[in-house]
Amino acid sequence: MPGEGKSDMERIGLFSEMEYVTIGDKYVTHYMRPFNEAASKNKQMLPGGTKMLSALQAGYFEPQFVRVFEGEAYSNPVQLRRRYRLAESKKNMGKAFLPSNGVKLPCGVGTYYGTIGGPYPFFSAQLKGKTAYAPPGKNLYTNPGKKGTGYGYPNLTIGKQYPHSSEVYEIGKMNAKKVHEDHLRLVKGGPFKLNLYPREYFDINPYLDDKPLAPAKKPTPEKPVAHPFKPSSPAKKAGGMKAGTFDSYPSHSAEPYVVKYSKPITTNKEGRIFHPPPGSKSRPSTSIMALNVTRSLNVMNYKTTHLIY
């Protein structure tokens, strides 16, 4: 427990605060600082330099050339290829195929020497025989077009003029009326009507009900309203005294000032007052604004960052 001030437990919730190792150290700037400072101090590893690939053993890690297989049998690749060809030739059923004659070479342009089918008559350059020229027949001769628009001018079409035929006015309506009268004459009796005709699932009038209405309810009798209670005199306001109370102000009794303790004070053997240990304390934490500033402004971009005021 320190002699002055609060203890570490009360301040930050730890038994003892950690020491700060950077107090009193000199500031070392990061500007123009070498990337690997230890490479320029003390002795460094000095390799022997690069070696060129040659037929000597100097360019390899091993002092002697190490073979992949030690004591393997010698094999002649030429002899192996010959044995493979002999084994494949034994699989042939007969002798090798030889053409009857050699390849024939053409002796000039337009010759068919050396071909299988010979010349084709379709590609011959000879001219075909022509038939005698027969001139075409004469064109069709017609009369010149007749003048007129066709409306109100007869005999202007290619064929004959259509003859006029008379037609009774509203002949369709008259025929329909005659057919309807014949139908009514053949009908016997009136139309058939069924009492149990189908109805819709929902009625057109949703408030329609076949049941009789219930009898009307009797109105409830109204109760007479009682008049509110009114005191004989209005209420009195308390103006620093007991004027508006039922009882009078009580008499004052003198009482000496004495501090009363409900429970005795708990002390230890040495006579000191017992203080319970404080609860858990929260550690100091960095604010969200400081974290964002640290993330946006760091060692890599502090030279190029522009501050906004």
CSV table of C-alpha atoms in Angstrom, one decimal:
chain,number,residue,atom,x,y,z
A,1,MET,CA,0.0,0.0,0.0
A,2,PRO,CA,1.6,3.4,-1.0
A,3,GLY,CA,1.8,6.1,1.6
A,4,GLU,CA,0.2,8.7,-0.6
A,5,GLY,CA,-2.5,8.5,-3.2
A,6,LYS,CA,-4.6,5.6,-4.4
A,7,SER,CA,-3.3,2.1,-4.7
A,8,ASP,CA,-2.8,0.3,-8.1
A,9,MET,CA,-5.8,-1.9,-7.3
A,10,GLU,CA,-8.1,1.1,-6.9
A,11,ARG,CA,-6.7,3.0,-9.9
A,12,ILE,CA,-6.5,0.3,-12.6
A,13,GLY,CA,-7.6,-2.9,-10.9
A,14,LEU,CA,-4.1,-4.6,-10.8
A,15,PHE,CA,-2.0,-5.6,-7.8
A,16,SER,CA,1.0,-3.6,-9.2
A,17,GLU,CA,1.3,-1.6,-12.4
A,18,MET,CA,3.9,-2.7,-14.9
A,19,GLU,CA,7.0,-0.6,-15.2
A,20,TYR,CA,7.5,1.6,-18.3
A,21,VAL,CA,10.8,0.6,-20.0
A,22,THR,CA,10.9,3.5,-22.4
A,23,ILE,CA,11.0,6.3,-19.8
A,24,GLY,CA,14.1,8.4,-20.3
A,25,ASP,CA,15.1,6.9,-23.7
A,26,LYS,CA,16.3,9.1,-26.5
A,27,TYR,CA,14.0,9.6,-29.4
A,28,VAL,CA,15.1,7.8,-32.6
A,29,THR,CA,13.6,9.2,-35.8
A,30,HIS,CA,12.5,6.9,-38.6
A,31,TYR,CA,13.5,9.4,-41.3
A,32,MET,CA,16.5,8.3,-43.4
A,33,ARG,CA,16.9,5.2,-41.3
A,34,PRO,CA,18.5,2.2,-43.0
A,35,PHE,CA,16.4,-0.9,-43.7
A,36,ASN,CA,18.8,-3.4,-42.1
A,37,GLU,CA,20.9,-1.5,-39.6
A,38,ALA,CA,22.6,-4.7,-38.3
A,39,ALA,CA,24.0,-5.4,-41.8
A,40,SER,CA,26.5,-2.4,-41.6
A,41,LYS,CA,27.9,-3.3,-38.2
A,42,ASN,CA,30.4,-5.9,-37.0
A,43,LYS,CA,31.5,-8.8,-39.2
A,44,GLN,CA,29.2,-10.4,-41.8
A,45,MET,CA,29.1,-13.8,-43.5
A,46,LEU,CA,31.3,-13.6,-46.6
A,47,PRO,CA,30.5,-16.3,-49.2
A,48,GLY,CA,33.0,-17.6,-51.6
A,49,GLY,CA,31.3,-16.1,-54.6
A,50,THR,CA,29.4,-17.7,-57.5
A,51,LYS,CA,30.9,-20.6,-59.5
A,52,MET,CA,30.4,-21.2,-63.1
A,53,LEU,CA,29.1,-24.5,-64.3
A,54,SER,CA,31.9,-26.5,-65.9
A,55,ALA,CA,33.2,-30.1,-66.3
A,56,LEU,CA,35.0,-29.7,-63.0
A,57,GLN,CA,33.7,-30.6,-59.6
A,58,ALA,CA,34.2,-27.1,-58.3
A,59,GLY,CA,30.6,-26.0,-59.1
A,60,TYR,CA,28.9,-28.8,-57.1
A,61,PHE,CA,28.4,-29.3,-53.4
A,62,GLU,CA,29.9,-32.8,-53.4
A,63,PRO,CA,33.6,-33.2,-53.7
A,64,GLN,CA,33.2,-36.2,-56.0
A,65,PHE,CA,30.6,-37.0,-58.7
A,66,VAL,CA,28.0,-39.3,-57.2
A,67,ARG,CA,26.1,-41.7,-59.5
A,68,VAL,CA,22.5,-42.3,-59.2
A,69,PHE,CA,22.9,-46.1,-59.5
A,70,GLU,CA,25.9,-47.9,-58.2
A,71,GLY,CA,26.7,-51.3,-59.8
A,72,GLU,CA,23.9,-51.3,-62.4
A,73,ALA,CA,24.2,-53.5,-65.5
A,74,TYR,CA,25.3,-52.0,-68.8
A,75,SER,CA,22.6,-51.8,-71.5
A,76,ASN,CA,23.2,-51.0,-75.2
A,77,PRO,CA,20.3,-49.0,-76.6
A,78,VAL,CA,21.1,-49.8,-80.2
A,79,GLN,CA,21.0,-53.6,-79.5
A,80,LEU,CA,17.7,-53.1,-77.6
A,81,ARG,CA,16.1,-51.4,-80.6
A,82,ARG,CA,17.2,-54.1,-83.0
A,83,ARG,CA,15.7,-56.8,-80.7
A,84,TYR,CA,12.5,-54.9,-80.6
A,85,ARG,CA,12.3,-54.7,-84.4
A,86,LEU,CA,12.9,-58.4,-84.8
A,87,ALA,CA,10.2,-59.2,-82.3
A,88,GLU,CA,7.7,-57.0,-84.1
A,89,SER,CA,8.6,-58.5,-87.5
A,90,LYS,CA,7.8,-62.0,-86.3
A,91,LYS,CA,4.2,-60.9,-85.8
A,92,ASN,CA,3.7,-60.3,-89.6
A,93,MET,CA,1.7,-63.0,-91.4
A,94,GLY,CA,3.5,-62.7,-94.8
A,95,LYS,CA,6.0,-60.6,-96.6
A,96,ALA,CA,5.9,-56.9,-96.9
A,97,PHE,CA,3.5,-55.3,-99.4
A,98,LEU,CA,5.1,-54.3,-102.6
A,99,PRO,CA,3.2,-52.5,-105.4
A,100,SER,CA,3.2,-54.2,-108.9
A,101,ASN,CA,4.6,-51.2,-110.7
A,102,GLY,CA,6.3,-48.0,-109.7
A,103,VAL,CA,4.7,-44.6,-109.7
A,104,LYS,CA,4.0,-43.1,-113.1
A,105,LEU,CA,4.9,-39.5,-113.7
A,106,PRO,CA,2.9,-37.2,-116.0
A,107,CYS,CA,4.7,-36.2,-119.2
A,108,GLY,CA,2.9,-32.9,-119.7
A,109,VAL,CA,0.0,-30.6,-119.0
A,110,GLY,CA,-3.4,-32.1,-120.1
A,111,THR,CA,-2.3,-35.7,-120.2
A,112,TYR,CA,-4.0,-38.6,-118.3
A,113,TYR,CA,-1.0,-40.9,-118.2
A,114,GLY,CA,-0.6,-42.4,-114.8
A,115,THR,CA,-4.2,-41.9,-113.7
A,116,ILE,CA,-6.5,-44.8,-112.7
A,117,GLY,CA,-9.7,-44.0,-114.7
A,118,GLY,CA,-8.4,-42.1,-117.7
A,119,PRO,CA,-10.0,-39.1,-119.3
A,120,TYR,CA,-13.6,-38.0,-118.7
A,121,PRO,CA,-15.8,-36.9,-121.6
A,122,PHE,CA,-17.4,-34.2,-119.5
A,123,PHE,CA,-14.2,-32.2,-119.4
A,124,SER,CA,-13.6,-32.5,-123.1
A,125,ALA,CA,-12.7,-29.2,-125.0
A,126,GLN,CA,-14.6,-30.3,-128.2
A,127,LEU,CA,-17.6,-28.2,-129.2
A,128,LYS,CA,-21.1,-29.7,-129.1
A,129,GLY,CA,-23.4,-29.8,-132.1
A,130,LYS,CA,-25.9,-27.0,-132.3
A,131,THR,CA,-29.5,-27.2,-133.4
A,132,ALA,CA,-31.2,-24.9,-136.0
A,133,TYR,CA,-32.4,-21.6,-134.7
A,134,ALA,CA,-36.1,-21.4,-134.2
A,135,PRO,CA,-37.4,-17.8,-133.8
A,136,PRO,CA,-40.0,-17.3,-131.1
A,137,GLY,CA,-43.6,-16.5,-131.9
A,138,LYS,CA,-45.3,-13.2,-132.1
A,139,ASN,CA,-46.5,-11.3,-129.0
A,140,LEU,CA,-50.1,-11.2,-128.0
A,141,TYR,CA,-52.1,-8.4,-129.6
A,142,THR,CA,-54.9,-6.8,-127.7
A,143,ASN,CA,-57.3,-3.9,-128.3
A,144,PRO,CA,-56.3,-0.5,-126.6
A,145,GLY,CA,-57.8,0.2,-123.2
A,146,LYS,CA,-61.3,1.8,-123.2
A,147,LYS,CA,-61.7,5.2,-121.7
A,148,GLY,CA,-63.8,5.5,-118.6
A,149,THR,CA,-63.5,4.9,-114.8
A,150,GLY,CA,-65.7,1.8,-114.7
A,151,TYR,CA,-68.3,3.4,-112.4
A,152,GLY,CA,-71.4,4.1,-114.5
A,153,TYR,CA,-69.7,3.1,-117.9
A,154,PRO,CA,-70.8,-0.3,-119.2
A,155,ASN,CA,-68.7,-2.7,-121.3
A,156,LEU,CA,-65.3,-1.7,-119.9
A,157,THR,CA,-64.2,-5.0,-118.4
A,158,ILE,CA,-62.5,-7.9,-120.1
A,159,GLY,CA,-65.5,-10.2,-119.9
A,160,LYS,CA,-69.2,-9.6,-120.5
A,161,GLN,CA,-71.2,-7.2,-118.5
A,162,TYR,CA,-73.1,-8.8,-115.5
A,163,PRO,CA,-76.8,-8.9,-116.0
A,164,HIS,CA,-79.0,-7.0,-113.4
A,165,SER,CA,-81.0,-9.1,-111.0
A,166,SER,CA,-83.7,-7.7,-108.7
A,167,GLU,CA,-83.6,-8.3,-104.9
A,168,VAL,CA,-86.3,-7.8,-102.4
A,169,TYR,CA,-85.5,-5.3,-99.6
A,170,GLU,CA,-84.8,-6.9,-96.2
A,171,ILE,CA,-85.2,-10.4,-97.6
A,172,GLY,CA,-83.2,-11.8,-94.7
A,173,LYS,CA,-85.4,-10.3,-92.0
A,174,MET,CA,-88.5,-11.6,-93.7
A,175,ASN,CA,-87.1,-15.2,-94.0
A,176,ALA,CA,-86.1,-15.2,-90.3
A,177,LYS,CA,-89.6,-14.0,-89.4
A,178,LYS,CA,-91.2,-16.8,-91.5
A,179,VAL,CA,-88.9,-19.5,-89.8
A,180,HIS,CA,-89.8,-18.2,-86.3
A,181,GLU,CA,-93.6,-18.4,-87.1
A,182,ASP,CA,-93.2,-22.0,-88.4
A,183,HIS,CA,-91.4,-22.9,-85.1
A,184,LEU,CA,-94.2,-21.3,-82.9
A,185,ARG,CA,-96.8,-23.3,-84.9
A,186,LEU,CA,-95.1,-26.6,-84.1
A,187,VAL,CA,-94.6,-25.9,-80.4
A,188,LYS,CA,-97.1,-27.6,-78.1
A,189,GLY,CA,-97.7,-26.0,-74.6
A,190,GLY,CA,-95.6,-23.6,-72.7
A,191,PRO,CA,-91.9,-24.0,-71.7
A,192,PHE,CA,-91.0,-26.5,-69.0
A,193,LYS,CA,-90.2,-25.0,-65.6
A,194,LEU,CA,-88.5,-26.8,-62.7
A,195,ASN,CA,-89.0,-25.7,-59.1
A,196,LEU,CA,-85.6,-27.1,-57.9
A,197,TYR,CA,-83.5,-24.9,-60.1
A,198,PRO,CA,-79.8,-24.4,-59.0
A,199,ARG,CA,-78.9,-21.3,-57.0
A,200,GLU,CA,-75.7,-19.4,-56.5
A,201,TYR,CA,-73.4,-20.4,-53.6
A,202,PHE,CA,-73.6,-16.9,-52.1
A,203,ASP,CA,-76.8,-14.8,-52.2
A,204,ILE,CA,-76.9,-11.5,-53.9
A,205,ASN,CA,-78.2,-9.8,-50.7
A,206,PRO,CA,-76.0,-10.8,-47.8
A,207,TYR,CA,-78.4,-9.4,-45.2
A,208,LEU,CA,-81.4,-11.5,-46.4
A,209,ASP,CA,-82.5,-14.0,-43.8
A,210,ASP,CA,-85.4,-16.5,-44.0
A,211,LYS,CA,-85.7,-16.7,-40.1
A,212,PRO,CA,-88.1,-14.4,-38.3
A,213,LEU,CA,-86.6,-11.5,-36.4
A,214,ALA,CA,-86.2,-11.8,-32.6
A,215,PRO,CA,-88.4,-9.7,-30.4
A,216,ALA,CA,-87.2,-6.2,-29.6
A,217,LYS,CA,-85.4,-5.8,-26.3
A,218,LYS,CA,-86.8,-3.5,-23.6
A,219,PRO,CA,-84.7,-0.4,-22.9
A,220,THR,CA,-83.0,-0.4,-19.5
A,221,PRO,CA,-84.3,2.1,-17.0
A,222,GLU,CA,-82.1,5.1,-16.4
A,223,LYS,CA,-80.7,5.5,-12.9
A,224,PRO,CA,-81.0,8.9,-11.3
A,225,VAL,CA,-77.7,10.7,-10.9
A,226,ALA,CA,-76.8,11.6,-7.3
A,227,HIS,CA,-75.6,15.1,-6.6
A,228,PRO,CA,-71.9,15.4,-5.5
A,229,PHE,CA,-70.9,16.0,-1.9
A,230,LYS,CA,-70.1,19.6,-1.1
A,231,PRO,CA,-68.4,20.5,2.2
A,232,SER,CA,-69.8,23.2,4.4
A,233,SER,CA,-66.7,25.4,4.0
A,234,PRO,CA,-63.9,25.5,1.4
A,235,ALA,CA,-60.5,23.9,2.1
A,236,LYS,CA,-57.9,26.0,3.9
A,237,LYS,CA,-54.4,26.5,2.5
A,238,ALA,CA,-51.3,25.7,4.5
A,239,GLY,CA,-49.5,29.0,4.9
A,240,GLY,CA,-46.6,27.8,7.1
A,241,MET,CA,-49.0,26.6,9.9
A,242,LYS,CA,-51.5,23.9,10.5
A,243,ALA,CA,-54.5,26.0,9.7
A,244,GLY,CA,-56.0,23.4,7.2
A,245,THR,CA,-55.5,20.3,9.3
A,246,PHE,CA,-58.0,18.5,11.5
A,247,ASP,CA,-55.8,18.6,14.6
A,248,SER,CA,-53.8,21.4,16.1
A,249,TYR,CA,-50.0,21.8,15.8
A,250,PRO,CA,-48.2,19.5,18.3
A,251,SER,CA,-46.2,21.0,21.1
A,252,HIS,CA,-42.3,21.2,20.6
A,253,SER,CA,-40.1,19.1,22.9
A,254,ALA,CA,-36.4,19.9,23.3
A,255,GLU,CA,-34.0,17.0,22.3
A,256,PRO,CA,-30.2,17.1,22.6
A,257,TYR,CA,-28.2,16.3,19.4
A,258,VAL,CA,-26.6,12.8,19.8
A,259,VAL,CA,-25.3,10.7,16.9
A,260,LYS,CA,-27.0,7.3,17.1
A,261,TYR,CA,-25.3,4.2,15.6
A,262,SER,CA,-27.6,1.3,14.7
A,263,LYS,CA,-24.8,-1.3,14.7
A,264,PRO,CA,-21.4,-1.4,16.4
A,265,ILE,CA,-18.3,-0.6,14.3
A,266,THR,CA,-16.4,-3.8,13.3
A,267,THR,CA,-12.6,-3.5,14.0
A,268,ASN,CA,-9.7,-5.9,13.7
A,269,LYS,CA,-7.2,-6.9,16.4
A,270,GLU,CA,-5.2,-3.8,15.8
A,271,GLY,CA,-8.2,-1.6,16.3
A,272,ARG,CA,-8.5,-0.5,12.7
A,273,ILE,CA,-11.8,-0.2,10.9
A,274,PHE,CA,-12.4,-3.0,8.4
A,275,HIS,CA,-12.9,-1.9,4.8
A,276,PRO,CA,-14.1,-4.5,2.3
A,277,PRO,CA,-12.0,-4.9,-0.9
A,278,PRO,CA,-13.2,-2.9,-3.8
A,279,GLY,CA,-14.8,-4.6,-6.8
A,280,SER,CA,-13.3,-5.2,-10.2
A,281,LYS,CA,-12.0,-2.1,-11.9
A,282,SER,CA,-12.0,-1.5,-15.6
A,283,ARG,CA,-8.7,-1.1,-17.5
A,284,PRO,CA,-8.0,2.0,-19.4
A,285,SER,CA,-8.9,1.5,-23.1
A,286,THR,CA,-8.1,3.5,-26.2
A,287,SER,CA,-11.0,5.5,-27.7
A,288,ILE,CA,-12.5,4.6,-31.1
A,289,MET,CA,-11.3,8.0,-32.5
A,290,ALA,CA,-7.7,7.3,-31.4
A,291,LEU,CA,-7.8,3.8,-33.0
A,292,ASN,CA,-9.0,5.3,-36.3
A,293,VAL,CA,-6.3,7.9,-36.3
A,294,THR,CA,-3.7,5.3,-35.6
A,295,ARG,CA,-4.9,3.1,-38.5
A,296,SER,CA,-5.1,5.9,-41.0
A,297,LEU,CA,-1.9,7.7,-39.9
A,298,ASN,CA,1.0,5.3,-39.5
A,299,VAL,CA,4.7,5.0,-40.3
A,300,MET,CA,4.2,4.3,-44.0
A,301,ASN,CA,1.9,7.3,-44.9
A,302,TYR,CA,2.7,10.0,-42.3
A,303,LYS,CA,4.7,12.0,-44.8
A,304,THR,CA,2.0,12.1,-47.5
A,305,THR,CA,-1.0,12.6,-45.2
A,306,HIS,CA,-2.8,15.9,-45.5
A,307,LEU,CA,-4.5,17.1,-42.3
A,308,ILE,CA,-8.0,18.6,-42.6
A,309,TYR,CA,-9.0,21.3,-40.2
